[in-house]
């Protein structure tokens, strides 16, 4: 048996001496790994305790959840189906217009925030921090703020989605612009093109497909966030969802969730088809 | 050295030019068609979304005055006192902010652990059983598609108010999102090490431990860090539905027009999100950089 072993003819002692790291990883590195894992798990356990986690509560919660799920079947809209469909249409409208508005506003901003277009360190730094600040505020918070501006309704939702997307788009677009190939820009410069020509003919054709696919990707995810924006009163299907939950009409809740799932699946499918048509099978970063 | 420009005969140029012209025209037509379709969709959406520019223009001054109102009234002469008044409840808010971060952390940890376990069952190269694979993938999709706030609403009803429903909601959403990303990473690994471990008689778990995990670990950690940053933002609004964190305080101060509180809380949220954003970005670049050098 030992003769058929592939390591039979190898001098193990000599190998161990030549490559000590492979046979016996240094204890320091081992300790480091163990310490990191212990710290992560420790913080997790501490967090669970601090947040008041208890298995009893979880058990009663799960049994109540079981009751709720039982009551969800069969899902039914009652007589409210037209209202729900209107809410769903509003949700789609919020996602579409919010994404478009954000893209239109973020496009020029991204050129200002891109290092290779505006080579001013101060402007670069300030515009990036400005975009970070906008991005740090969740869509629901923007929705609450815009309700104060334009009142309750889907218009506030559109502005909220647009606002939080300006930050994300500004960052993503400017990164796309910064990674653009410089040779086309040099080419335009060598024929005497102005700065605007360089952008129009050197940069835009390179970044447009990437930007379009990112916009589509965000349209998908905005459909998802637009379904809940109604919880704070900014239009869409979320209003009905939170109403039915607070009135404990679980069969209607289940129907609404299924409606959301189907819509998101359809949008996903369409937009991934479109994305592949625009840029081919490339991952969106 | 002289350079020559060779000119094609006129009839050849004409053919090429007409071909070029028709190609450009076709592209223009397609772009125009796309623009028209988009415009029609936007118009329909504007109609359905009750877009009212008049309302917006009328409301816009209110937006600026709102921004002005939530800014604190700081005077240079009484800067210390004014600043203290602005952040009058800073210790209470700091605790709530810590709770928010913990909700995000615990949710991310739980979700990432479960998602990491499930991802091997969802990738085609490791899970040969198509039925089990489809089952895992569909459930991940479900976890990902239902918005976390909806889960939070349900859990608040079942478990009562408090941060635990928020943790569970974030964890479930994270399982769906990370499980999919992890599975994509696992599907792109080099299969030779796996075959090597199998050839020495390693079980399925040993194959994963010694051949798969070393290949995917840096990407897994990087995706998890990215998700943590997203979850911090998500945890900041969990309080809107009573699921813990600073969101409840923020909602209260916006609804009751405690103007300077709004800006103080927003500032704290933004500062922590930006700090975590910068920290995780640095960590991720280091991780992926080490991976690139290997």
Coordinates of C-alpha atoms in Angstrom, one line a residue:
Chain A
X1 CA 0.0 0.0 0.0
X2 CA 2.7 2.4 1.0
X3 CA 4.6 1.7 -2.3
X4 CA 1.6 2.8 -4.4
X5 CA 1.4 6.1 -2.5
X6 CA 2.5 9.0 -4.7
X7 CA 4.6 10.4 -1.9
X8 CA 6.5 7.1 -1.4
X9 CA 9.7 8.2 -3.3
X10 CA 9.7 11.7 -1.9
X11 CA 11.9 12.7 1.0
X12 CA 9.3 14.4 3.2
X13 CA 11.8 15.7 5.7
X14 CA 13.8 17.5 3.0
X15 CA 10.6 19.1 1.5
X16 CA 9.4 20.2 4.9
X17 CA 12.8 21.9 5.4
X18 CA 12.6 23.6 2.0
X19 CA 9.0 24.9 2.3
X20 CA 8.2 25.3 6.0
X21 CA 5.4 27.7 5.3
X22 CA 3.4 25.0 3.5
X23 CA 3.7 22.3 6.0
X24 CA 3.4 24.4 9.1
X25 CA 1.9 27.9 8.6
X26 CA 3.4 30.3 11.0
X27 CA 1.6 30.4 14.4
X28 CA 1.3 34.2 14.1
X29 CA -0.8 33.9 11.0
X30 CA -2.9 31.2 12.5
X31 CA -3.5 33.3 15.6
X32 CA -4.4 36.3 13.4
X33 CA -7.1 34.3 11.5
X34 CA -8.5 32.9 14.7
X35 CA -8.5 36.3 16.4
X36 CA -10.4 37.9 13.5
X37 CA -13.0 35.2 13.4
X38 CA -13.3 35.3 17.2
X39 CA -13.8 39.1 17.2
X40 CA -16.4 38.9 14.4
X41 CA -18.4 36.2 16.2
X42 CA -18.0 37.9 19.6
X43 CA -19.4 41.2 18.2
X44 CA -22.2 39.2 16.7
X45 CA -23.1 37.5 20.0
X46 CA -22.7 40.8 21.9
X47 CA -25.0 42.5 19.3
X48 CA -27.6 39.8 19.7
X49 CA -27.6 40.2 23.5
X50 CA -27.6 44.0 23.4
X51 CA -30.5 44.1 20.9
X52 CA -32.6 41.9 23.2
X53 CA -32.6 38.6 21.3
X54 CA -34.3 35.7 23.1
X55 CA -35.2 32.3 21.8
X56 CA -38.6 32.3 23.6
X57 CA -39.6 35.5 21.9
X58 CA -38.4 34.1 18.6
X59 CA -40.4 30.9 19.1
X60 CA -43.6 32.8 19.9
X61 CA -42.9 35.1 17.0
X62 CA -42.5 32.2 14.6
X63 CA -45.7 30.6 15.8
X64 CA -47.5 33.9 15.2
X65 CA -45.8 34.2 11.8
X66 CA -47.1 30.7 11.1
X67 CA -50.7 31.8 11.9
X68 CA -50.2 34.8 9.6
X69 CA -48.9 32.7 6.8
X70 CA -51.8 30.3 7.3
X71 CA -54.2 33.3 6.9
X72 CA -52.5 34.4 3.8
X73 CA -53.9 31.6 1.7
X74 CA -55.7 31.8 -0.6
X75 CA -54.4 35.3 -1.6
X76 CA -57.2 37.5 -2.8
X77 CA -57.5 41.1 -3.8
X78 CA -61.1 41.4 -2.6
X79 CA -62.9 44.2 -4.5
X80 CA -59.8 46.4 -4.5
X81 CA -58.0 45.0 -7.6
X82 CA -58.4 48.2 -9.7
X83 CA -57.0 50.2 -6.9
X84 CA -54.0 47.9 -6.5
X85 CA -53.4 48.0 -10.3
X86 CA -53.4 51.7 -10.2
X87 CA -50.9 51.6 -7.3
X88 CA -48.7 49.3 -9.3
X89 CA -48.8 51.6 -12.3
X90 CA -47.8 54.5 -10.0
X91 CA -44.9 52.4 -8.7
X92 CA -43.6 51.8 -12.2
X93 CA -44.1 55.5 -13.0
X94 CA -42.1 56.5 -10.0
X95 CA -39.3 54.1 -10.8
X96 CA -39.1 55.1 -14.5
X97 CA -39.3 58.9 -14.1
X98 CA -37.1 58.9 -11.0
X99 CA -34.4 57.0 -12.7
X100 CA -34.6 59.1 -15.9
X101 CA -34.5 62.4 -14.0
X102 CA -31.5 61.2 -11.9
X103 CA -29.6 60.1 -15.0
X104 CA -30.2 63.4 -16.8
X105 CA -29.0 65.4 -13.8
X106 CA -26.1 63.1 -12.9
X107 CA -24.7 63.0 -16.4
X108 CA -23.2 66.5 -16.5
X109 CA -22.3 66.2 -12.8
X110 CA -20.3 63.1 -13.4
X111 CA -18.0 64.9 -15.9
X112 CA -17.3 67.6 -13.2
X113 CA -16.5 64.8 -10.7
X114 CA -14.2 62.9 -13.1
X115 CA -10.5 63.4 -12.5
X116 CA -9.6 63.2 -16.2
X117 CA -12.1 65.9 -17.3
X118 CA -11.8 68.5 -14.6
X119 CA -8.2 68.2 -13.3
X120 CA -8.9 70.3 -10.2
X121 CA -8.2 68.5 -7.0
X122 CA -10.5 70.7 -5.0
X123 CA -13.4 70.4 -7.4
X124 CA -12.9 66.7 -7.6
X125 CA -12.9 66.3 -3.8
X126 CA -15.9 68.6 -3.2
X127 CA -18.1 67.0 -5.9
X128 CA -17.3 63.5 -4.7
X129 CA -18.1 64.4 -1.1
X130 CA -21.3 66.1 -2.3
X131 CA -22.4 62.9 -4.1
X132 CA -21.4 60.8 -1.1
X133 CA -23.6 63.0 1.1
X134 CA -26.6 62.6 -1.2
X135 CA -26.0 58.9 -1.3
X136 CA -25.8 58.5 2.4
X137 CA -29.5 59.4 2.9
X138 CA -31.9 56.6 2.2
X139 CA -34.7 57.0 -0.4
X140 CA -37.3 56.8 2.3
X141 CA -35.8 59.8 4.1
X142 CA -35.7 61.8 0.9
X143 CA -39.4 60.8 0.4
X144 CA -40.3 62.3 3.8
X145 CA -38.5 65.5 3.0
X146 CA -40.1 65.9 -0.4
X147 CA -43.5 65.3 1.0
X148 CA -43.0 68.5 2.9
X149 CA -42.2 70.2 -0.5
X150 CA -44.8 68.9 -2.9
X151 CA -47.3 67.2 -0.6
X152 CA -48.3 63.6 -0.4
X153 CA -48.5 61.5 -3.6
X154 CA -46.3 59.9 -6.2
X155 CA -44.6 63.1 -7.3
X156 CA -42.8 63.2 -4.0
X157 CA -41.7 59.6 -4.6
X158 CA -40.3 60.5 -8.0
X159 CA -38.2 63.3 -6.6
X160 CA -37.0 61.1 -3.7
X161 CA -35.9 58.2 -6.1
X162 CA -34.2 60.8 -8.3
X163 CA -32.4 62.5 -5.5
X164 CA -30.9 59.3 -4.0
X165 CA -30.0 58.0 -7.4
X166 CA -28.2 61.2 -8.4
X167 CA -25.5 60.3 -5.8
X168 CA -25.1 56.7 -7.0
X169 CA -25.2 57.7 -10.7
X170 CA -22.8 60.5 -10.2
X171 CA -20.3 58.2 -8.6
X172 CA -20.7 55.3 -11.1
X173 CA -20.7 57.5 -14.2
X174 CA -17.6 59.4 -13.1
X175 CA -15.8 56.2 -12.5
X176 CA -16.8 55.0 -16.0
X177 CA -15.5 58.3 -17.4
X178 CA -12.2 58.0 -15.5
X179 CA -11.5 54.5 -16.8
X180 CA -12.2 55.6 -20.4
X181 CA -9.4 55.0 -22.9
X182 CA -7.4 58.2 -23.5
X183 CA -6.4 57.4 -27.1
X184 CA -9.7 58.6 -28.8
X185 CA -9.4 61.8 -26.7
X186 CA -5.8 62.3 -28.0
X187 CA -7.1 61.7 -31.5
X188 CA -9.7 64.4 -31.2
X189 CA -7.2 66.8 -29.7
X190 CA -4.7 66.2 -32.5
X191 CA -7.3 67.2 -35.1
X192 CA -7.8 70.5 -33.2
X193 CA -11.0 69.6 -31.3
X194 CA -12.0 71.8 -28.4
X195 CA -12.6 70.4 -24.8
X196 CA -16.3 70.0 -25.7
X197 CA -15.4 68.1 -28.9
X198 CA -13.1 65.8 -26.8
X199 CA -15.9 65.0 -24.5
X200 CA -18.5 64.5 -27.3
X201 CA -16.4 62.5 -29.6
X202 CA -13.7 61.1 -27.4
X203 CA -15.4 60.1 -24.2
X204 CA -19.2 59.9 -24.7
X205 CA -19.1 57.1 -27.3
X206 CA -17.0 55.0 -24.9
X207 CA -19.0 55.5 -21.8
X208 CA -22.6 55.6 -23.2
X209 CA -23.1 51.8 -23.3
X210 CA -21.8 51.4 -19.7
X211 CA -23.9 54.2 -18.5
X212 CA -27.1 52.9 -20.2
X213 CA -26.6 49.5 -18.7
X214 CA -26.1 51.0 -15.2
X215 CA -29.3 53.1 -15.7
X216 CA -31.2 50.0 -16.6
X217 CA -29.8 48.2 -13.6
X218 CA -30.9 51.0 -11.3
X219 CA -34.3 51.0 -12.9
X220 CA -34.7 47.4 -11.8
X221 CA -33.7 48.1 -8.2
X222 CA -35.7 51.3 -8.1
X223 CA -38.8 49.3 -9.0
X224 CA -38.1 47.4 -5.8
X225 CA -37.6 50.5 -3.7
X226 CA -40.6 52.3 -5.3
X227 CA -42.8 49.5 -4.0
X228 CA -42.2 50.5 -0.4
X229 CA -42.0 54.3 -0.8
X230 CA -45.8 54.4 -0.3
X231 CA -45.3 53.4 3.4
X232 CA -44.4 57.0 4.2
X233 CA -47.1 58.3 1.8
X234 CA -45.1 59.0 -1.3
X235 CA -47.3 57.1 -3.8
X236 CA -47.3 53.6 -5.2
X237 CA -48.4 50.2 -4.0
X238 CA -46.6 50.5 -0.7
X239 CA -49.5 52.6 0.8
X240 CA -51.9 49.7 0.3
X241 CA -49.4 47.2 1.5
X242 CA -48.9 49.0 4.8
X243 CA -52.6 49.7 5.2
X244 CA -53.5 46.0 4.7
X245 CA -50.8 44.9 7.1
X246 CA -52.0 47.3 9.8
X247 CA -55.6 46.1 9.3
X248 CA -54.4 42.5 9.3
X249 CA -56.0 41.6 6.0
X250 CA -53.3 38.9 5.4
X251 CA -54.9 37.4 2.3
X252 CA -54.7 40.8 0.6
X253 CA -51.1 41.3 1.9
X254 CA -50.2 38.0 0.2
X255 CA -51.9 39.1 -3.0
X256 CA -50.0 42.4 -3.0
X257 CA -46.6 40.7 -2.3
X258 CA -47.3 38.3 -5.2
X259 CA -48.1 41.3 -7.5
X260 CA -44.8 42.9 -6.5
X261 CA -42.9 39.7 -7.1
X262 CA -44.4 39.2 -10.6
X263 CA -43.8 42.8 -11.6
X264 CA -40.2 42.8 -10.4
X265 CA -39.6 39.5 -12.2
X266 CA -41.0 40.9 -15.5
X267 CA -38.9 44.1 -15.2
X268 CA -35.8 42.1 -14.4
X269 CA -36.3 39.9 -17.4
X270 CA -36.9 42.8 -19.8
X271 CA -34.1 44.9 -18.6
X272 CA -31.5 42.1 -18.5
X273 CA -32.5 41.4 -22.1
X274 CA -32.0 45.0 -23.0
X275 CA -28.7 45.2 -21.1
X276 CA -27.3 42.2 -22.9
X277 CA -28.4 43.8 -26.2
X278 CA -26.5 47.0 -25.3
X279 CA -23.2 45.7 -23.8
X280 CA -23.2 41.9 -24.3
X281 CA -22.7 39.5 -21.4
X282 CA -20.7 41.7 -19.1
X283 CA -21.2 42.1 -15.4
X284 CA -22.3 45.5 -14.2
X285 CA -20.0 46.7 -11.4
Chain B
X1 CA 10.5 61.3 -46.4
X2 CA 7.4 62.0 -48.3
X3 CA 4.0 60.7 -47.5
X4 CA 1.3 59.9 -50.0
X5 CA -2.3 59.8 -49.6
X6 CA -3.8 57.1 -51.9
X7 CA -7.2 58.0 -53.2
X8 CA -9.6 55.4 -54.3
X9 CA -11.3 55.7 -57.7
X10 CA -14.4 57.8 -57.5
X11 CA -16.9 55.0 -58.1
X12 CA -15.4 52.9 -55.3
X13 CA -15.5 55.9 -53.0
X14 CA -19.1 56.5 -53.9
X15 CA -20.1 53.0 -53.1
X16 CA -18.3 53.1 -49.7
X17 CA -19.8 56.5 -48.9
X18 CA -23.3 55.3 -49.7
X19 CA -22.8 52.2 -47.6
X20 CA -21.5 54.4 -44.7
X21 CA -24.4 56.8 -45.2
X22 CA -27.0 54.0 -45.0
X23 CA -25.3 52.4 -42.0
X24 CA -25.4 55.7 -40.1
X25 CA -29.0 56.3 -41.2
X26 CA -30.0 52.9 -39.8
X27 CA -28.3 53.7 -36.5
X28 CA -30.0 57.1 -36.3
X29 CA -33.4 55.5 -37.1
X30 CA -32.9 53.0 -34.3
X31 CA -31.8 55.7 -31.8
X32 CA -34.8 57.8 -32.8
X33 CA -37.2 54.9 -32.4
X34 CA -35.7 54.2 -29.0
X35 CA -36.0 57.9 -28.0
X36 CA -39.7 58.0 -29.1
X37 CA -40.5 54.9 -27.2
X38 CA -38.8 56.2 -24.1
X39 CA -40.6 59.6 -24.5
X40 CA -44.0 57.8 -24.8
X41 CA -43.3 55.7 -21.7
X42 CA -42.2 58.8 -19.8
X43 CA -45.3 60.7 -20.8
X44 CA -47.5 57.9 -19.7
X45 CA -45.5 57.6 -16.4
X46 CA -45.8 61.4 -15.8
X47 CA -49.5 61.1 -16.3
X48 CA -49.8 58.2 -13.9
X49 CA -47.4 59.6 -11.4
X50 CA -49.4 62.9 -11.1
X51 CA -46.3 64.9 -12.1
X52 CA -47.3 68.5 -11.8
X53 CA -44.6 71.0 -12.6
X54 CA -46.7 73.9 -11.2
X55 CA -46.8 72.1 -7.9
X56 CA -43.1 71.5 -8.1
X57 CA -42.3 75.1 -8.9
X58 CA -44.6 76.3 -6.2
X59 CA -43.0 73.8 -3.8
X60 CA -39.4 74.5 -4.7
X61 CA -39.1 77.7 -2.5
X62 CA -40.5 75.5 0.3
X63 CA -37.7 73.0 -0.3
X64 CA -35.1 75.7 0.1
X65 CA -36.8 77.3 3.1
X66 CA -37.1 73.8 4.6
X67 CA -33.4 73.3 4.1
X68 CA -32.8 76.7 5.6
X69 CA -35.1 75.9 8.6
X70 CA -33.5 72.6 9.5
X71 CA -30.1 74.2 9.6
X72 CA -29.2 75.2 13.1
X73 CA -29.0 78.9 14.1
X74 CA -25.4 79.1 15.1
X75 CA -24.1 82.5 16.1
X76 CA -20.3 83.0 16.4
X77 CA -20.7 84.9 19.6
X78 CA -22.5 82.0 21.3
X79 CA -21.0 79.2 19.2
X80 CA -20.5 76.8 22.1
X81 CA -23.9 77.2 23.5
X82 CA -25.6 77.1 20.2
X83 CA -23.8 74.0 19.1
X84 CA -24.6 72.3 22.4
X85 CA -28.3 73.2 21.8
X86 CA -28.2 71.8 18.3
X87 CA -26.9 68.5 19.5
X88 CA -28.7 68.7 22.8
X89 CA -29.5 64.9 22.7
X90 CA -26.2 63.8 21.3
X91 CA -25.7 60.9 23.8
X92 CA -29.2 59.5 23.2
X93 CA -28.7 59.7 19.5
X94 CA -25.3 58.2 19.7
X95 CA -26.8 55.2 21.4
X96 CA -29.5 54.9 18.8
X97 CA -26.8 55.2 16.1
X98 CA -24.8 52.4 17.8
X99 CA -28.0 50.3 17.8
X100 CA -28.5 51.0 14.1
X101 CA -24.9 50.0 13.3
X102 CA -25.4 46.8 15.4
X103 CA -28.7 46.0 13.6
X104 CA -26.8 46.3 10.3
X105 CA -23.9 44.2 11.6
X106 CA -25.8 41.4 13.1
X107 CA -28.2 41.3 10.1
X108 CA -25.2 41.2 7.7
X109 CA -23.4 38.5 9.8
X110 CA -26.4 36.3 10.0
X111 CA -27.4 36.8 6.3
X112 CA -23.8 36.3 5.0
X113 CA -23.3 33.1 7.1
X114 CA -26.6 31.6 5.8
X115 CA -26.0 32.9 2.3
X116 CA -22.5 31.5 2.2
X117 CA -23.8 28.0 3.3
X118 CA -26.5 28.1 0.7
X119 CA -24.4 29.3 -2.2
X120 CA -22.7 25.9 -2.7
X121 CA -26.2 24.3 -3.2
X122 CA -27.1 27.0 -5.7
X123 CA -24.0 26.7 -8.0
X124 CA -24.2 24.4 -11.0
X125 CA -20.6 23.1 -10.7
X126 CA -20.9 21.8 -7.2
X127 CA -24.6 20.8 -6.9
X128 CA -25.4 18.2 -9.6
X129 CA -29.0 17.8 -8.4
X130 CA -31.0 20.2 -10.6
X131 CA -34.1 20.1 -8.5
X132 CA -32.4 21.0 -5.3
X133 CA -30.4 23.7 -7.1
X134 CA -33.6 25.2 -8.6
X135 CA -35.3 25.1 -5.1
X136 CA -32.4 27.0 -3.4
X137 CA -32.2 29.5 -6.2
X138 CA -35.9 30.3 -6.2
X139 CA -35.9 30.8 -2.4
X140 CA -32.9 33.1 -2.7
X141 CA -34.8 35.0 -5.4
X142 CA -37.8 35.3 -3.1
X143 CA -35.7 36.6 -0.2
X144 CA -34.1 39.2 -2.5
X145 CA -37.2 40.5 -4.2
X146 CA -39.5 41.2 -1.3
X147 CA -38.3 44.6 0.0
X148 CA -36.7 44.4 3.5
X149 CA -39.1 47.0 4.9
X150 CA -42.0 44.6 4.0
X151 CA -40.3 41.8 6.0
X152 CA -39.8 44.3 8.8
X153 CA -43.5 45.2 8.8
X154 CA -44.5 41.5 9.0
X155 CA -41.9 40.7 11.7
X156 CA -42.8 43.8 13.8
X157 CA -46.4 42.4 13.8
X158 CA -45.2 38.9 14.8
X159 CA -42.4 39.7 17.2
X160 CA -43.4 43.1 18.6
X161 CA -41.6 46.4 18.3
X162 CA -37.8 46.5 18.7
X163 CA -34.6 45.9 16.8
X164 CA -34.9 42.1 16.4
X165 CA -37.5 42.3 13.6
X166 CA -35.1 44.7 11.8
X167 CA -32.2 42.3 12.2
X168 CA -34.2 39.5 10.8
X169 CA -35.6 41.5 7.9
X170 CA -32.1 42.7 7.0
X171 CA -30.7 39.1 7.4
X172 CA -33.3 37.6 5.1
X173 CA -32.7 40.2 2.4
X174 CA -29.0 39.7 2.8
X175 CA -29.3 36.0 2.4
X176 CA -31.0 36.5 -1.0
X177 CA -28.6 39.2 -2.3
X178 CA -25.4 37.7 -1.1
X179 CA -26.4 34.1 -1.8
X180 CA -26.8 34.9 -5.5
X181 CA -23.5 36.9 -5.7
X182 CA -21.6 34.1 -3.8
X183 CA -23.0 31.5 -6.1
X184 CA -21.9 33.4 -9.1
X185 CA -18.3 33.6 -7.7
X186 CA -18.4 29.9 -6.9
X187 CA -19.5 29.1 -10.5
X188 CA -16.5 30.9 -11.9
X189 CA -13.8 29.0 -9.9
X190 CA -11.1 26.8 -11.4
X191 CA -12.3 23.2 -11.1
X192 CA -8.9 21.6 -11.1
X193 CA -8.2 21.9 -7.4
X194 CA -11.7 20.4 -6.7
X195 CA -10.9 17.4 -8.9
X196 CA -7.5 17.1 -7.1
X197 CA -9.1 16.9 -3.7
X198 CA -11.7 14.4 -5.0
X199 CA -8.9 12.2 -6.5
X200 CA -7.4 11.9 -3.0
X201 CA -10.7 10.7 -1.7
X202 CA -12.0 13.9 -0.2
X203 CA -15.7 14.2 0.6
X204 CA -17.9 16.9 -0.8
X205 CA -17.4 19.0 2.3
X206 CA -13.6 18.5 2.1
X207 CA -13.7 19.5 -1.5
X208 CA -15.4 22.7 -0.6
X209 CA -13.1 23.4 2.4
X210 CA -9.8 22.8 0.7
X211 CA -10.5 23.5 -3.0
X212 CA -13.4 26.0 -3.2
X213 CA -13.1 28.3 -0.2
X214 CA -9.5 29.4 -0.7
X215 CA -10.4 30.5 -4.2
X216 CA -13.6 32.5 -3.3
X217 CA -12.8 33.9 0.1
X218 CA -11.5 37.3 -0.9
X219 CA -14.5 37.9 -3.2
X220 CA -16.9 36.7 -0.6
X221 CA -15.5 39.1 2.0
X222 CA -15.5 42.0 -0.4
X223 CA -19.2 41.4 -1.4
X224 CA -20.1 41.1 2.3
X225 CA -18.4 44.4 3.1
X226 CA -20.3 46.1 0.3
X227 CA -23.5 44.7 1.6
X228 CA -22.7 45.8 5.1
X229 CA -22.5 49.4 3.8
X230 CA -25.9 49.0 2.1
X231 CA -27.4 47.5 5.2
X232 CA -26.3 50.4 7.4
X233 CA -28.3 52.7 5.1
X234 CA -31.2 50.2 5.3
X235 CA -31.0 50.0 9.1
X236 CA -31.3 53.8 9.4
X237 CA -34.9 53.6 8.1
X238 CA -35.9 50.4 9.9
X239 CA -37.2 52.6 12.7
X240 CA -39.8 54.1 10.3
X241 CA -41.8 50.9 10.9
X242 CA -40.8 50.4 14.5
X243 CA -38.0 48.0 13.8
X244 CA -35.2 49.6 15.9
X245 CA -32.5 52.1 15.3
X246 CA -32.3 55.8 14.8
X247 CA -35.1 55.9 12.2
X248 CA -37.9 56.3 14.7
X249 CA -36.3 59.4 16.2
X250 CA -35.7 60.8 12.7
X251 CA -39.3 60.1 11.6
X252 CA -40.6 61.8 14.8
X253 CA -38.5 64.9 14.3
X254 CA -39.5 65.2 10.7
X255 CA -43.2 64.7 11.4
X256 CA -43.3 67.0 14.4
X257 CA -41.1 69.7 12.7
X258 CA -38.3 69.7 15.2
X259 CA -36.2 71.4 12.6
X260 CA -32.7 71.4 14.1
X261 CA -33.1 67.8 15.3
X262 CA -33.6 66.7 11.7
X263 CA -30.3 68.2 10.6
X264 CA -28.4 66.9 13.6
X265 CA -29.7 63.3 13.2
X266 CA -29.2 63.4 9.4
X267 CA -25.7 64.7 9.8
X268 CA -24.9 61.8 12.2
X269 CA -26.3 59.2 9.8
X270 CA -24.5 60.7 6.8
X271 CA -21.2 60.9 8.8
X272 CA -21.4 57.2 9.8
X273 CA -22.4 56.0 6.4
X274 CA -19.6 57.9 4.7
X275 CA -17.1 56.7 7.3
X276 CA -18.1 53.1 6.8
X277 CA -18.1 53.6 3.0
X278 CA -14.5 54.8 3.1
X279 CA -13.4 52.1 5.5
X280 CA -14.9 49.2 3.6
X281 CA -13.7 50.6 0.3
X282 CA -10.1 50.7 1.6
X283 CA -10.5 47.1 3.1
X284 CA -11.9 45.8 -0.2
X285 CA -9.2 47.4 -2.3
X286 CA -6.6 45.8 0.0
X287 CA -8.2 42.4 -0.2
X288 CA -8.6 42.4 -4.0
X289 CA -5.1 43.9 -4.4
X290 CA -3.6 41.0 -2.5
X291 CA -5.6 38.7 -4.7
X292 CA -4.3 40.4 -7.8
X293 CA -0.7 40.0 -6.8
X294 CA -0.8 36.3 -6.2

